[in-house]
XYZ file of C-alpha atoms in Angstrom:
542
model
C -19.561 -36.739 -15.757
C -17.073 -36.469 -13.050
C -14.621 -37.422 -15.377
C -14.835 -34.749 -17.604
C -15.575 -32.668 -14.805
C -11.568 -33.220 -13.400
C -10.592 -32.752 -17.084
C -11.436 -29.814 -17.606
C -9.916 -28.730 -14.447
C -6.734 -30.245 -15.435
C -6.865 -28.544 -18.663
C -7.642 -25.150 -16.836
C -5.279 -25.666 -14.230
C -2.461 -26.865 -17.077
C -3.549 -23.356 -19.105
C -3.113 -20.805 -16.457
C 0.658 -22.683 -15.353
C 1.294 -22.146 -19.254
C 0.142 -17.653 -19.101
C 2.059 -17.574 -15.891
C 4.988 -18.996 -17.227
C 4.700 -16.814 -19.754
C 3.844 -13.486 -18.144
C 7.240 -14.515 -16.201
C 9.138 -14.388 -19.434
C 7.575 -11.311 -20.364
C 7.852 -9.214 -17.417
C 11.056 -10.240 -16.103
C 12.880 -11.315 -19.616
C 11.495 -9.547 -22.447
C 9.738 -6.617 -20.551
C 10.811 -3.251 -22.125
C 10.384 -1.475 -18.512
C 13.455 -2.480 -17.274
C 14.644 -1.703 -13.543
C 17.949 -1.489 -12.800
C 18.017 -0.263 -9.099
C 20.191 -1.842 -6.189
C 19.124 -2.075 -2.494
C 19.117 0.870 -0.590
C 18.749 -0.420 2.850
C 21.605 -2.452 3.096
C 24.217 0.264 4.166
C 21.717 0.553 7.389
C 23.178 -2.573 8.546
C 26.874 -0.728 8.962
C 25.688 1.459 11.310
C 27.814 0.800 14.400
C 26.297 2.072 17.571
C 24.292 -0.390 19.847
C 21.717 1.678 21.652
C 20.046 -0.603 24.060
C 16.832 0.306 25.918
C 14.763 -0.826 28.728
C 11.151 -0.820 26.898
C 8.061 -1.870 28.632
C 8.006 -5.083 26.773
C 12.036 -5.971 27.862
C 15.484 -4.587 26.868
C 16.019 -4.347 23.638
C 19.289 -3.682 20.908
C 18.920 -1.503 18.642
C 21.359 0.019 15.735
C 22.251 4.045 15.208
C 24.648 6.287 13.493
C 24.816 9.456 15.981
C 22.234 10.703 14.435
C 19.546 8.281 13.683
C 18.385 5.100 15.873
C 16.626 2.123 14.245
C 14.837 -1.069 16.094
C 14.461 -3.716 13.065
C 12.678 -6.504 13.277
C 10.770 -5.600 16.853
C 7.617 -7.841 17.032
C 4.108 -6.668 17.403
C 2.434 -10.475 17.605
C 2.995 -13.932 17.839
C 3.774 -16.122 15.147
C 0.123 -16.195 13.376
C 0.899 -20.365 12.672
C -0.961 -23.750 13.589
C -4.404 -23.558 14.776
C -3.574 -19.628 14.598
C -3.410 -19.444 11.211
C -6.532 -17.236 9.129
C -7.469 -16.046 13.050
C -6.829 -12.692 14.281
C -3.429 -11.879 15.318
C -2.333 -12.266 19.470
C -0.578 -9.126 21.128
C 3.007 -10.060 21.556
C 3.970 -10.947 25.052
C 6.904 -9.624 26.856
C 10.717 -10.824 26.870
C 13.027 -11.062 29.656
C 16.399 -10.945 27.853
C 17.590 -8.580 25.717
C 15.785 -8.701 22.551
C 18.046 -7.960 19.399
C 16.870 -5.666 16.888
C 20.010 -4.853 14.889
C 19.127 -6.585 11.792
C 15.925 -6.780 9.315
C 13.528 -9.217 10.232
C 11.706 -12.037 8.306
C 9.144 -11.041 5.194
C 5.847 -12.296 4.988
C 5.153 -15.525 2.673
C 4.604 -14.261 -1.418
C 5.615 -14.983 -4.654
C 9.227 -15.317 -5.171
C 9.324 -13.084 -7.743
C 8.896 -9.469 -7.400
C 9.033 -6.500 -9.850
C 12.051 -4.973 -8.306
C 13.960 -8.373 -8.372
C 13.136 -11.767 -6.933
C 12.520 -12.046 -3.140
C 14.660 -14.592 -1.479
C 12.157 -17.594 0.079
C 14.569 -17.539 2.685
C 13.556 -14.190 4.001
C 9.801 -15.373 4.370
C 7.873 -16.978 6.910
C 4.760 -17.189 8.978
C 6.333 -15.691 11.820
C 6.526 -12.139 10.039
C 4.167 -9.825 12.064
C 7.650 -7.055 12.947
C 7.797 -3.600 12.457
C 10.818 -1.256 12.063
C 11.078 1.996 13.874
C 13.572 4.707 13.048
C 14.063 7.426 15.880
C 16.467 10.542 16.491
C 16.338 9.203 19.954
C 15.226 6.384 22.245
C 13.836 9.550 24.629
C 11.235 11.029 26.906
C 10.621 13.559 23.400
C 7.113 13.583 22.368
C 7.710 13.157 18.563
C 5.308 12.678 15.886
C 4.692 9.529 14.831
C 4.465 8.488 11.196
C 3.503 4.879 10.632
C 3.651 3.341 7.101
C 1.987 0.439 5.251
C 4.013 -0.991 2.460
C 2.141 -1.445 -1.048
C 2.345 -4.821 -3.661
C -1.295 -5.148 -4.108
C -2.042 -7.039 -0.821
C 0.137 -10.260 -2.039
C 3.602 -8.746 -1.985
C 5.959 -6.167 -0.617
C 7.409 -5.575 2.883
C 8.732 -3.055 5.320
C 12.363 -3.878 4.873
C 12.324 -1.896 1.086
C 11.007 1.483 3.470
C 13.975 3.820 5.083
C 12.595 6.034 8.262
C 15.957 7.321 8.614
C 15.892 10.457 6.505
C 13.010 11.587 7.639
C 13.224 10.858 11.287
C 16.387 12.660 11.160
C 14.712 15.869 9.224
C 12.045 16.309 11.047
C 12.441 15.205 14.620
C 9.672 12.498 14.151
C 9.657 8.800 14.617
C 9.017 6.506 11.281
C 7.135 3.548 11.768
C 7.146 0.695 8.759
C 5.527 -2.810 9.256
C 4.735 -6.032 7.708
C 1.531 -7.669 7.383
C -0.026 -11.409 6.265
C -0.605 -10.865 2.361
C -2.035 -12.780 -0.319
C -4.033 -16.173 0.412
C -2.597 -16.060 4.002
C -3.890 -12.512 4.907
C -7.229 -12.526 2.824
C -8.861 -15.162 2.182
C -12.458 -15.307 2.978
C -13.050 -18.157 4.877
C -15.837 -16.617 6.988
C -18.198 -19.780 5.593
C -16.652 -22.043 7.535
C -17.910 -20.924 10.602
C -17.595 -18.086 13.383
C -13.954 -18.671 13.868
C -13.102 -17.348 10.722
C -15.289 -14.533 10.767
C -13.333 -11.220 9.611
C -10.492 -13.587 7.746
C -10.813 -11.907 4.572
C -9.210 -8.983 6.597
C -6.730 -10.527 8.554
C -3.849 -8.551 6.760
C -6.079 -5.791 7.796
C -6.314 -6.778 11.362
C -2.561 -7.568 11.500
C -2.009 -3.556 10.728
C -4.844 -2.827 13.171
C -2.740 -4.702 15.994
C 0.603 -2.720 14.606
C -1.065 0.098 15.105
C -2.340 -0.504 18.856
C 0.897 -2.020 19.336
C 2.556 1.650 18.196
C -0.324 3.160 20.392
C 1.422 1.329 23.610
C 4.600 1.492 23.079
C 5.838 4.101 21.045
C 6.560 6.538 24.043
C 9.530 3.923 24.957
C 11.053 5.062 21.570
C 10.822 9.214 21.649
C 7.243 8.961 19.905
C 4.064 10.611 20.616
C 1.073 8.015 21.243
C -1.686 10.211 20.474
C -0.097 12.428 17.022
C 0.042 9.084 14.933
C -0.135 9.343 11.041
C -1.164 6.539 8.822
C 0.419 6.666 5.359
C 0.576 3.952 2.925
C 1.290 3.695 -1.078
C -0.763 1.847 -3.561
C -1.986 -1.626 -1.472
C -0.814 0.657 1.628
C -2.865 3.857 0.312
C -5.611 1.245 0.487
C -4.705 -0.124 3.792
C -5.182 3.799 4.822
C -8.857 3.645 3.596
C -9.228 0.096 5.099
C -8.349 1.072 8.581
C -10.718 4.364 8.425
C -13.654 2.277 7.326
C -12.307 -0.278 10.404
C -14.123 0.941 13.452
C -11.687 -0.686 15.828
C -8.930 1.463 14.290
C -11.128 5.290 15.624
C -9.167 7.338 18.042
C -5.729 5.632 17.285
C -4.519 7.928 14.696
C -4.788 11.454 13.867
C -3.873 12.582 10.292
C -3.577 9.877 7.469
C -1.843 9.802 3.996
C -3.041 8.016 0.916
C -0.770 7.771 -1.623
C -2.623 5.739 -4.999
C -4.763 4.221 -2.951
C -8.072 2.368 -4.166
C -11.513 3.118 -2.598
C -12.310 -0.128 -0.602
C -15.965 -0.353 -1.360
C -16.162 -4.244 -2.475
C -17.422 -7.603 -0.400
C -14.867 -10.703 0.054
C -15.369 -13.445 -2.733
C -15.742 -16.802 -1.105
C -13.588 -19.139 -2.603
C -14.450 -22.202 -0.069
C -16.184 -24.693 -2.935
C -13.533 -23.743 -5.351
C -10.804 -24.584 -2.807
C -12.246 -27.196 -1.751
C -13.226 -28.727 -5.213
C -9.155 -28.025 -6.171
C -7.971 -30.074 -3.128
C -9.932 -32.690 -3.332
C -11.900 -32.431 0.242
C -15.066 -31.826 1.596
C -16.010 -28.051 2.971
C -15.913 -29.788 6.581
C -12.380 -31.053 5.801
C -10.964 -27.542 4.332
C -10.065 -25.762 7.009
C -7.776 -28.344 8.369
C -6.095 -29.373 5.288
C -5.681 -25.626 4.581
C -3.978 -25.387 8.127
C -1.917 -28.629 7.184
C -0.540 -27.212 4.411
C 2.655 -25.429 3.812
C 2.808 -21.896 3.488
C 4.588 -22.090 -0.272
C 1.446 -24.197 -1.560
C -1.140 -21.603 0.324
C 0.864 -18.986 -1.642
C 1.040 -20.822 -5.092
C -3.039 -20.941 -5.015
C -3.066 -17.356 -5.602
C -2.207 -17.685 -8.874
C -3.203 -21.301 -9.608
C -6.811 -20.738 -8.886
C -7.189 -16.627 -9.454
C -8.073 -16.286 -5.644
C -9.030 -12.476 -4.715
C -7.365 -11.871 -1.848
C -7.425 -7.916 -1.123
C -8.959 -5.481 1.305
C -12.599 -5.721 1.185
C -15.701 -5.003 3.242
C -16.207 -7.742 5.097
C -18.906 -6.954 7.567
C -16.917 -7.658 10.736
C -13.166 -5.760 10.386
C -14.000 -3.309 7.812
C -17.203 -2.144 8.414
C -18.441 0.104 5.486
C -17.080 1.306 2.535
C -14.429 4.027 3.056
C -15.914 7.011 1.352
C -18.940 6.383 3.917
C -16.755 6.215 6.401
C -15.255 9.759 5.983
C -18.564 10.792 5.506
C -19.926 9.486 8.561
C -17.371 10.675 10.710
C -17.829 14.392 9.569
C -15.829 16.443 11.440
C -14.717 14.006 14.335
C -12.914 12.145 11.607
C -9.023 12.724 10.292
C -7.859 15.575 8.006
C -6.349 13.021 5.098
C -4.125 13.648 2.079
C -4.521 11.669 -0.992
C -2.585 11.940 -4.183
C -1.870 10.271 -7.492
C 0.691 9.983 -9.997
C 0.272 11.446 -13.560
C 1.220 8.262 -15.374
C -0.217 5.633 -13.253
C -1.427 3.558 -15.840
C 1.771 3.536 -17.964
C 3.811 1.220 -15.165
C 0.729 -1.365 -15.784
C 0.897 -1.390 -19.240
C 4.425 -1.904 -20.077
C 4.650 -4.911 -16.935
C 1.403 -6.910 -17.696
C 1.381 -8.560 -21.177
C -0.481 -7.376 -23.747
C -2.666 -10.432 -24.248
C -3.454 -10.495 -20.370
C -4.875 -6.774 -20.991
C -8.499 -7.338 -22.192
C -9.143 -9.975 -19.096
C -7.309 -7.485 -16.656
C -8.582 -4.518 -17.358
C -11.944 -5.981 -17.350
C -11.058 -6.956 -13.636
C -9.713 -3.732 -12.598
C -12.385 -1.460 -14.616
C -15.072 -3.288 -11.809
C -13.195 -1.477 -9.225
C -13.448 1.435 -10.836
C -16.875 2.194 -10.185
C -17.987 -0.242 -7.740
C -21.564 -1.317 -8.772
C -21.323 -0.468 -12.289
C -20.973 -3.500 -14.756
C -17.596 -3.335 -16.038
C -18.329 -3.923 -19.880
C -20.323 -0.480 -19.494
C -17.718 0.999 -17.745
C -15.524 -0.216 -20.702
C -17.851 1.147 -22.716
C -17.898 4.619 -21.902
C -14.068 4.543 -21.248
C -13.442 3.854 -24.869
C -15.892 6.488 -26.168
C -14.914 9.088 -23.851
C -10.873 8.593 -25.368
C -11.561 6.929 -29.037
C -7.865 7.333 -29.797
C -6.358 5.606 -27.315
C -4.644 2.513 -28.273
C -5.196 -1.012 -27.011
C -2.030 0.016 -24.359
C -3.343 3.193 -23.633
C -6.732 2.454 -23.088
C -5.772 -0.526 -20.155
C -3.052 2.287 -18.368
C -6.050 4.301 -18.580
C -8.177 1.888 -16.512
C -5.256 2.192 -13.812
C -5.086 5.574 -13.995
C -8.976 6.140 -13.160
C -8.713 3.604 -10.433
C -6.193 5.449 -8.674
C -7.534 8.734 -9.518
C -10.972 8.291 -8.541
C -9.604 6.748 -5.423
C -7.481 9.578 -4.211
C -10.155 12.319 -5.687
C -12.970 10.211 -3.942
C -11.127 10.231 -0.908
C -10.036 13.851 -0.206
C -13.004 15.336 -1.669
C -15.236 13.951 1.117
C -12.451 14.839 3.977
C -13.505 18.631 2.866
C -16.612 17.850 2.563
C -17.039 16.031 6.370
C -15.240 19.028 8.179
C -11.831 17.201 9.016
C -10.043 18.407 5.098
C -8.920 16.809 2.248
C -5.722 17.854 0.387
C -4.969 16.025 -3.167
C -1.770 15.979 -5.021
C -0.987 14.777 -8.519
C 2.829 13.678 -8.832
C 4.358 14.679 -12.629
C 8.272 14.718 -12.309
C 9.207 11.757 -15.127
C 11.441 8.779 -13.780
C 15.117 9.655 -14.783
C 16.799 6.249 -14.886
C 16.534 2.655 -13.719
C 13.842 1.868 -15.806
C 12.599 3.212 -19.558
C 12.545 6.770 -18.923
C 9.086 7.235 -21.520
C 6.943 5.464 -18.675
C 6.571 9.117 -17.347
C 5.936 9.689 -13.186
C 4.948 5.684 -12.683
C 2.725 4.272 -9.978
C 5.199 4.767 -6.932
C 7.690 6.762 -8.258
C 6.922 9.453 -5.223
C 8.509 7.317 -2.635
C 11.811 8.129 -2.273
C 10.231 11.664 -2.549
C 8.038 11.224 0.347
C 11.167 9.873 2.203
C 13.454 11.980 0.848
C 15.540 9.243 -0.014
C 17.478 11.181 -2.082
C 19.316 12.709 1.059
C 20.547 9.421 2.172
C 23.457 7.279 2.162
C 22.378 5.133 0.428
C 24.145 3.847 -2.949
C 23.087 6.653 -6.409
C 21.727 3.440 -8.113
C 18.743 2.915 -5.261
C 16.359 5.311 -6.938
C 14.576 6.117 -10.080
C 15.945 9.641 -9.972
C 19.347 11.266 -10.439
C 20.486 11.597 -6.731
C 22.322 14.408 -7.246
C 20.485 16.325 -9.377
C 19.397 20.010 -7.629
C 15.414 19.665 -8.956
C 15.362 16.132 -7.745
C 16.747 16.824 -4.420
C 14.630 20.393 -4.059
C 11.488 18.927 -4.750
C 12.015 15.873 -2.526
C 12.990 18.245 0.772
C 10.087 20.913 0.502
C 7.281 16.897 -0.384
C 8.953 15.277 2.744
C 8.508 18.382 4.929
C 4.905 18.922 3.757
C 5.065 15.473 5.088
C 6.126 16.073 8.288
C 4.851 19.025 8.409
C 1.065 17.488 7.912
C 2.366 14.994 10.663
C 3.227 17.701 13.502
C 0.017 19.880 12.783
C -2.742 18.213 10.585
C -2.283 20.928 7.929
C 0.436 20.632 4.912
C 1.097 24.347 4.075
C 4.103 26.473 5.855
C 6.753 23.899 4.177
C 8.149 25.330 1.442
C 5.359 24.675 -0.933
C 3.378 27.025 -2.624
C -0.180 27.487 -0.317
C -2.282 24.255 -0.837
C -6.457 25.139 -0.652
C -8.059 21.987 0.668
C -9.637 19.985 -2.186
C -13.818 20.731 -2.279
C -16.487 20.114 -4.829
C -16.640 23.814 -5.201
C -12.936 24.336 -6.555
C -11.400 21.001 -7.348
C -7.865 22.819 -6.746
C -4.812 20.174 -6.660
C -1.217 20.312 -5.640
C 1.113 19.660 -8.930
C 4.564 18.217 -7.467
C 7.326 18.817 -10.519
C 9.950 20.947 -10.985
C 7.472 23.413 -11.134
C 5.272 22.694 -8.060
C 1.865 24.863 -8.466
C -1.771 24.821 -7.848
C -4.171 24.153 -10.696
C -7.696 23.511 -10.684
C -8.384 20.304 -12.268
C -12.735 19.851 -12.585
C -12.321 16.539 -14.445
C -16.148 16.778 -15.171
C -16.947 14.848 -17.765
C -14.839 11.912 -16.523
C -16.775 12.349 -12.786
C -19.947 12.440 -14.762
C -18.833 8.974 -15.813
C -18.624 7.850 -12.821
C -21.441 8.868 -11.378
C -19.278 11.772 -9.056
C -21.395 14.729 -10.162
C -21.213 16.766 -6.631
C -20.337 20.556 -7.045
C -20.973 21.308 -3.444
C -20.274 19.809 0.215
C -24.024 19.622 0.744
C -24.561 17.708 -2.148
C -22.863 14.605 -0.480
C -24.977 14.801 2.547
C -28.415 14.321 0.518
């Protein structure tokens, strides 16, 4: 029996080597979304001032261009390694010699391969937990803070691909990006093996958590305002947002926060233990240390060997509660938040993931949807609601609710609590770097939020025309709404037209195109498939 029991494992473990060799092939190869976009960080590293500063931690080196200062690489924690890996992350202790923060630090361990070009394993390591700040000044200035998570669906990604500059310079505010543990090495449930690892399923969580104290402490050394900090994170980083609102620890350390395609975190950690265990050959006694003995590249490669889930989740001890209770239970003591989506979400999914992966996927992703709800009814109703979609269609579609009922979910319940909720939807079509048919494809607001557009970097960096005037108008009057949000708590006064705070009652949204307007979009029959059938504030306290 054991026999066949190891066969089949083999012959499992054999089959999902084969699809991932192939879904390589496919989306890197064959893919017709193709992305042809260069780095646009790298001319940050030409800068040739040398501020240096005496911060409360120890002097420190930084990098500027007479306009802008940046501190790369400045670390929040220790090394999270040894007997300190899956624990909590440790406040970084001070330095006595100048600490040198001219260049980009060290990623966090993930695949090698990444959508926007392979990821170099020499970048990565364990010691990862650094943050980069971008400042007009290394001042006494009380700036506005904006601090932002990086997205890559909790198992890839960094803050080296995010520049402050732009808007730091714009808008007299310091940026804020940071890395995090991802994948098996940031959240992985391991609470079943005891007390120790209680809350490890959120350890990426907790790593932002201890950014976030860290920026708390000692942003004032770096011309930023401790108490006006804004949270803002894309896709995995939208979620991130929700994470840390739902993360009690987290209260009273930020004021506004920005979700941009975020998820609703409503689901519990799946505990992989016996399945790990089985795979390495060990007793559930013996798994934590051969986990612990292992090297990070074979932690990472079990993502996709064994199908771990390793994303932000409720686990009981870091994240509380599910983050639309969470906004709700706050009520008006919690954080006016803006959420947003982009009109063809769905379309970046379906043109990366194979086609034969769809069915499995989207029955994956369509349980996130509507948390509770069995997927194959959720399926269900999705195909009968749209009975000409196509096969492709129909799995974009499955993105395209995720993200929207995430974001709608979201800012909907801000209103409703007192603090306000403000949603965008994001329509301008990519231009070039990748098939211009996708549409406006999950991210493809970035270098608008940043208003990339306006820096030095190389033309070939974005998705967009750099030069052209709609391009460049739309991404000033977005970033200042940004900032703008980030001074005050309220978006409008930025060169937008007036944006009404998204309620049950009116369902009014923020259209961001060449065109940017205000259209009220009810979406009722899709909310009545989801069970979102509120047409009042009161309704939600019931």
């Amino acid at each position: 029996m054991l026999t066949k029991i190891l066969l089949v494992c083999v012959i499992v473990a054999a089959t999902l080597a084969i699809l991932i060799s192939i879904s390589y092939w496919w989306i890197f190869l064959r893919n017709p979304l193709r992305f042809d976009i260069t780095d646009g960080m790298a001319y940050i590293l030409e800068w040739q001032e040398r501020p240096m500063i005496k911060s409360r931690l120890g002097p420190i080196v930084g990098i500027g261009n007479g306009r802008v200062q940046a501190y790369l690489g400045v670390p929040y924690a220790e090394p999270p390694v040894g007997d300190g890996r899956f624990l909590a992350p440790v406040a970084k202790v001070p330095w006595e010699i100048a600490y040198d923060a001219t260049s980009f630090p060290k990623i966090a361990w993930q695949d090698g391969g990444g959508i926007l070009g392979a990821r170099d394993p020499a970048r990565m390591s364990e010691d990862s937990l650094f943050l980069n700040i971008f400042t007009p000044s290394a001042d006494d200035a009380t700036r506005p803070v904006l601090l932002w998570i990086h997205g890559g669906s909790y198992y890839e990604g960094s803050a080296n691909e995010f520049d402050g500059s732009v808007l730091a310079e714009q808008g007299d505010v310091v940026v804020v990006a940071i890395n995090y543990r991802l994948g098996t090495l940031g959240f992985l449930d391991l609470s079943a093996l005891g007390d120790e690892f209680a809350g490890s399923a959120s350890n990426g969580i907790r790593d932002q958590l201890a950014a976030l104290q860290w920026v708390r402490n000692n942003i004032s050394d770096y011309g930023g305002d401790p108490g006006n900090i804004t949270l803002f994170g894309e896709s995995a980083g939208g979620g991130s947002v929700l994470s840390l609102i739902a993360t009690p620890d987290a209260d009273g350390l930020y004021q506004q926060a920005i979700v941009h395609s975020g998820g609703m975190i409503e689901t519990t950690p799946t505990d992989h233990t016996q399945q790990l265990a089985d795979y390495l050959g060990v007793s559930i006694d013996e798994l934590a240390k051969t986990l612990r003995a292992m090297s990070p590249q074979e932690l990472v490669a079990l993502r996709g060997t064994l199908s771990l889930n390793t994303g932000a989740s409720v686990d009981g001890t870091v994240i509380t509660r599910a983050s639309s209770e969470a906004i709700l239970d706050r009520k008006e003591n919690g954080v006016p938040i803006i959420a947003g989506y982009n009109r063809d979400e769905g379309e970046f999914f379906a043109m990366i993931i194979p086609s034969f992966f769809h069915s499995r996927i989207g029955g994956i992703v369509g349980q996130g949807v509507v948390p509770g709800m069995d997927s194959a009814h959720y399926l269900k109703e999705l195909k009968e609601a749209y009975p000409g979609d196509s096969g492709p269609r129909h799995f974009a579609r499955i993105w395209d609710e995720l993200l929207i009922r995430g974001t709608t979910h979201s800012a909907v319940r801000a209103s409703a609590a007192g603090a306000g909720g403000w949603l965008y939807r994001f329509d301008m079509p990519v231009q070039r770097g990748v098939n211009r048919k996708a549409g406006a494809v999950h991210g493809a607001e970035i270098a608008f939020t940043f208003n990339a557009f306006a820096s030095d970097a190389p033309a070939t960096a974005f998705f967009y025309h750099k030069d052209d005037p709609e391009v460049r108008k739309l991404a000033l009057n977005w970033s200042n709404t940004i900032i703008q949000f980030a001074r005050s708590g309220n978006p409008n006064g930025a060169g937008l037209p007036e944006w009404p705070q998204y309620t049950a009652e009116t369902r009014e949204v923020l259209i961001l195109d060449t065109d940017p307007r205000v259209e009220s979009i009810p979406m009722r029959a899709d909310r009545q498939r989801w069970g979102d059938t509120e047409e009042s504030a009161s309704e939600f306290y019931r």
